Amino acid sequence: MGENSGETRKTGDILTSPSCWQYAVLLNRFNYPFELEKDLHLKGYHSLFQGSLPYYPKSMKCYLSRTPHRMPSERHRIGNLKKYYLLNAASLLPVLALELRDGEKVLDLCAGPGGKSIALLQCAYPGYLHCNEHDGLRLRWLRQTLESFIPQPLVNVIKVSELDGREMGDAQPETFDKVLVDAPCSNDRSWLFSSDSQNAACRISQRRNLPLLQIELLR
């Protein structure tokens, strides 16, 4: 009981502590930054989730600072794979819950800007990965993210589309082994800690319009 309680606290910290979950560094196994990993250890970063979740593939390496510290973002350069991806640590939880295995066919229904798709590919080698994003701006981010992190041989098993996610179940029935639905949300958790109170209030109020869309996507 005591061990489980400790595991719950570790995961709970990621969900509730803004100084913790906001600054995760996901290493790219397709261009592994060994020197950066050593540097992160020297700076006091620690490995995320390992030993505290039932499914955590060895190929996924994500580090978290014990203090509010943000790594600089890498610039997008055509033909060069980035070494790490900066993300909210909590966003890895649904990816890990999917328990992706090599060879499985998986759909990332609301994939933009691409962080969870990248995380899925750190976990396993899917037989087919369909990344869908209905929003045009987020679709451009998605394509650039995939180009920045995925080697050419893997591109052949990835499809990117701009379809209405609510129609994909009828269009492609019985196609996928697993589906990740990161449905559009008001992102209350981030806006609660925002210094822009006016924008935060506006975003939080938008939650009234989202439940129907979320239900339609899940259906």
Short mmCIF file of C-alpha atoms in Angstrom, two decimals, residues 4-192:
data_model
loop_
_atom_site.label_atom_id
_atom_site.label_comp_id
_atom_site.label_asym_id
_atom_site.label_seq_id
_atom_site.Cartn_x
_atom_site.Cartn_y
_atom_site.Cartn_z
CA ASN A 4 1.44 2.35 -4.44
CA SER A 5 0.84 5.57 -2.56
CA GLY A 6 4.33 6.71 -3.46
CA GLU A 7 3.73 5.94 -7.13
CA THR A 8 0.48 7.90 -7.03
CA ARG A 9 2.29 10.90 -5.57
CA LYS A 10 4.93 10.81 -8.31
CA THR A 11 2.29 10.84 -11.03
CA GLY A 12 0.23 13.41 -9.11
CA ASP A 13 3.20 15.78 -9.01
CA ILE A 14 3.33 15.73 -12.79
CA LEU A 15 -0.34 16.60 -13.02
CA THR A 16 -0.54 19.36 -10.42
CA SER A 17 2.84 21.03 -9.97
CA PRO A 18 3.44 23.70 -12.64
CA SER A 19 7.12 23.95 -11.72
CA CYS A 20 7.47 20.24 -12.45
CA TRP A 21 5.34 19.10 -15.38
CA GLN A 22 5.98 22.05 -17.67
CA TYR A 23 9.66 21.40 -18.41
CA ALA A 24 10.10 17.79 -19.54
CA VAL A 25 12.78 16.86 -22.12
CA LEU A 26 11.93 13.86 -24.32
CA LEU A 27 15.06 12.49 -26.01
CA ASN A 28 14.81 11.39 -29.64
CA ARG A 29 15.95 7.79 -30.00
CA PHE A 30 16.46 8.31 -33.74
CA ASN A 31 19.25 10.84 -33.09
CA TYR A 32 20.19 10.02 -29.54
CA PRO A 33 21.97 12.84 -27.67
CA PHE A 34 24.37 10.95 -25.38
CA GLU A 35 26.28 14.10 -24.40
CA LEU A 36 23.08 15.96 -23.64
CA GLU A 37 21.90 13.11 -21.44
CA LYS A 38 25.12 13.32 -19.42
CA ASP A 39 24.66 17.09 -19.11
CA LEU A 40 21.08 16.67 -17.89
CA HIS A 41 22.29 14.32 -15.15
CA LEU A 42 24.91 16.86 -14.10
CA LYS A 43 22.24 19.56 -13.93
CA GLY A 44 20.12 17.44 -11.61
CA TYR A 45 17.51 16.20 -14.07
CA HIS A 46 15.93 12.85 -13.27
CA SER A 47 14.32 10.16 -15.40
CA LEU A 48 10.55 10.43 -15.60
CA PHE A 49 8.10 7.70 -14.51
CA GLN A 50 10.56 4.80 -14.62
CA GLY A 51 9.63 2.21 -12.00
CA SER A 52 6.33 3.91 -11.21
CA LEU A 53 4.15 2.76 -14.13
CA PRO A 54 3.29 -0.76 -15.35
CA TYR A 55 4.21 0.12 -18.95
CA TYR A 56 7.30 2.19 -19.61
CA PRO A 57 9.44 1.06 -22.58
CA LYS A 58 13.20 1.32 -22.21
CA SER A 59 13.37 3.12 -25.55
CA MET A 60 11.53 6.14 -24.12
CA LYS A 61 13.84 8.49 -22.27
CA CYS A 62 12.30 11.58 -20.73
CA TYR A 63 13.96 13.82 -18.16
CA LEU A 64 12.58 16.36 -15.74
CA SER A 65 14.25 19.13 -13.79
CA ARG A 66 13.64 19.29 -10.05
CA THR A 67 13.57 23.08 -10.37
CA PRO A 68 11.76 25.32 -12.91
CA HIS A 69 14.28 25.13 -15.73
CA ARG A 70 13.46 25.20 -19.42
CA MET A 71 15.83 23.88 -22.06
CA PRO A 72 16.16 26.06 -25.17
CA SER A 73 14.17 24.82 -28.16
CA GLU A 74 16.05 23.41 -31.14
CA ARG A 75 15.50 25.15 -34.47
CA HIS A 76 13.92 23.25 -37.34
CA ARG A 77 16.53 22.45 -40.00
CA ILE A 78 15.61 20.50 -43.11
CA GLY A 79 17.51 17.22 -43.29
CA ASN A 80 18.61 17.32 -39.64
CA LEU A 81 16.84 15.37 -36.91
CA LYS A 82 16.33 17.14 -33.62
CA LYS A 83 17.76 15.52 -30.50
CA TYR A 84 14.98 16.33 -28.05
CA TYR A 85 11.41 17.51 -27.77
CA LEU A 86 10.16 19.85 -25.05
CA LEU A 87 6.76 18.95 -23.69
CA ASN A 88 4.38 19.01 -20.78
CA ALA A 89 5.20 15.83 -18.87
CA ALA A 90 1.52 15.05 -18.22
CA SER A 91 0.97 14.66 -21.97
CA LEU A 92 2.95 11.41 -21.87
CA LEU A 93 0.42 9.71 -19.61
CA PRO A 94 -2.17 8.93 -22.35
CA VAL A 95 0.63 7.78 -24.67
CA LEU A 96 1.88 5.32 -22.06
CA ALA A 97 -1.67 4.21 -21.25
CA LEU A 98 -2.01 3.09 -24.88
CA GLU A 99 0.77 0.49 -24.33
CA LEU A 100 1.82 0.50 -27.98
CA ARG A 101 3.60 -2.62 -29.26
CA ASP A 102 5.79 -3.15 -32.32
CA GLY A 103 3.80 -3.80 -35.49
CA GLU A 104 0.47 -2.43 -34.28
CA LYS A 105 -1.65 -0.09 -36.38
CA VAL A 106 -2.39 3.10 -34.47
CA LEU A 107 -4.37 6.27 -35.13
CA ASP A 108 -3.53 9.60 -33.51
CA LEU A 109 -6.88 11.25 -34.18
CA CYS A 110 -6.11 14.84 -33.10
CA ALA A 111 -2.36 14.75 -33.66
CA GLY A 112 -1.26 18.38 -34.00
CA PRO A 113 1.23 19.76 -33.16
CA GLY A 114 2.80 16.29 -33.04
CA GLY A 115 4.22 15.74 -29.55
CA LYS A 116 2.20 12.62 -28.80
CA SER A 117 2.93 11.14 -32.22
CA ILE A 118 6.64 11.62 -31.53
CA ALA A 119 6.22 10.05 -28.09
CA LEU A 120 4.40 7.04 -29.59
CA LEU A 121 7.36 6.42 -31.89
CA GLN A 122 9.73 6.53 -28.91
CA CYS A 123 7.73 3.65 -27.38
CA ALA A 124 7.57 1.19 -30.30
CA TYR A 125 7.80 0.70 -34.07
CA PRO A 126 4.18 0.65 -35.27
CA GLY A 127 3.26 -1.21 -38.40
CA TYR A 128 1.25 1.85 -39.44
CA LEU A 129 0.77 5.26 -37.80
CA HIS A 130 -1.98 7.55 -39.05
CA CYS A 131 -1.61 11.12 -37.78
CA ASN A 132 -4.75 13.17 -38.36
CA GLU A 133 -5.27 16.87 -37.65
CA HIS A 134 -8.30 18.84 -38.81
CA ASP A 135 -6.94 22.31 -37.97
CA GLY A 136 -4.80 23.74 -40.79
CA LEU A 137 -2.26 25.57 -38.59
CA ARG A 138 -1.76 22.61 -36.27
CA LEU A 139 -1.44 20.36 -39.32
CA ARG A 140 1.55 22.42 -40.53
CA TRP A 141 3.14 22.14 -37.09
CA LEU A 142 2.49 18.39 -37.16
CA ARG A 143 4.20 17.91 -40.53
CA GLN A 144 7.22 19.96 -39.42
CA THR A 145 7.47 18.08 -36.12
CA LEU A 146 7.45 14.70 -37.85
CA GLU A 147 10.06 15.92 -40.35
CA SER A 148 12.25 17.12 -37.47
CA PHE A 149 12.21 13.88 -35.47
CA ILE A 150 11.54 10.89 -37.72
CA PRO A 151 14.13 9.24 -40.03
CA GLN A 152 13.25 8.62 -43.65
CA PRO A 153 12.72 4.82 -43.37
CA LEU A 154 9.97 5.34 -40.79
CA VAL A 155 8.19 7.93 -42.92
CA ASN A 156 6.94 5.07 -45.08
CA VAL A 157 4.73 3.74 -42.27
CA ILE A 158 3.29 7.17 -41.36
CA LYS A 159 0.31 8.83 -43.01
CA VAL A 160 -0.74 12.43 -42.32
CA SER A 161 -4.28 13.64 -43.06
CA GLU A 162 -6.52 16.67 -42.49
CA LEU A 163 -9.83 14.86 -42.02
CA ASP A 164 -12.72 15.58 -39.67
CA GLY A 165 -12.03 13.13 -36.88
CA ARG A 166 -15.75 12.62 -36.31
CA GLU A 167 -15.99 10.90 -39.70
CA MET A 168 -12.98 8.61 -39.53
CA GLY A 169 -14.72 5.75 -37.75
CA ASP A 170 -17.17 5.34 -40.63
CA ALA A 171 -14.51 5.97 -43.28
CA GLN A 172 -12.01 3.45 -41.89
CA PRO A 173 -13.86 0.86 -39.77
CA GLU A 174 -11.90 -1.93 -38.08
CA THR A 175 -8.61 -0.45 -39.34
CA PHE A 176 -6.61 0.26 -36.19
CA ASP A 177 -5.43 -1.78 -33.22
CA LYS A 178 -5.31 1.31 -31.01
CA VAL A 179 -6.52 4.91 -31.19
CA LEU A 180 -5.21 7.92 -29.30
CA VAL A 181 -7.81 10.69 -28.96
CA ASP A 182 -6.29 13.84 -27.51
CA ALA A 183 -9.59 15.68 -27.93
CA PRO A 184 -9.61 19.50 -28.06
CA CYS A 185 -9.89 20.90 -24.55
CA SER A 186 -9.84 24.22 -22.72
CA ASN A 187 -6.43 23.38 -21.18
CA ASP A 188 -7.62 24.70 -17.82
CA ARG A 189 -4.57 23.37 -15.99
CA SER A 190 -2.17 25.57 -17.96
CA TRP A 191 -4.37 28.64 -17.98
CA LEU A 192 -4.92 28.49 -14.22
#
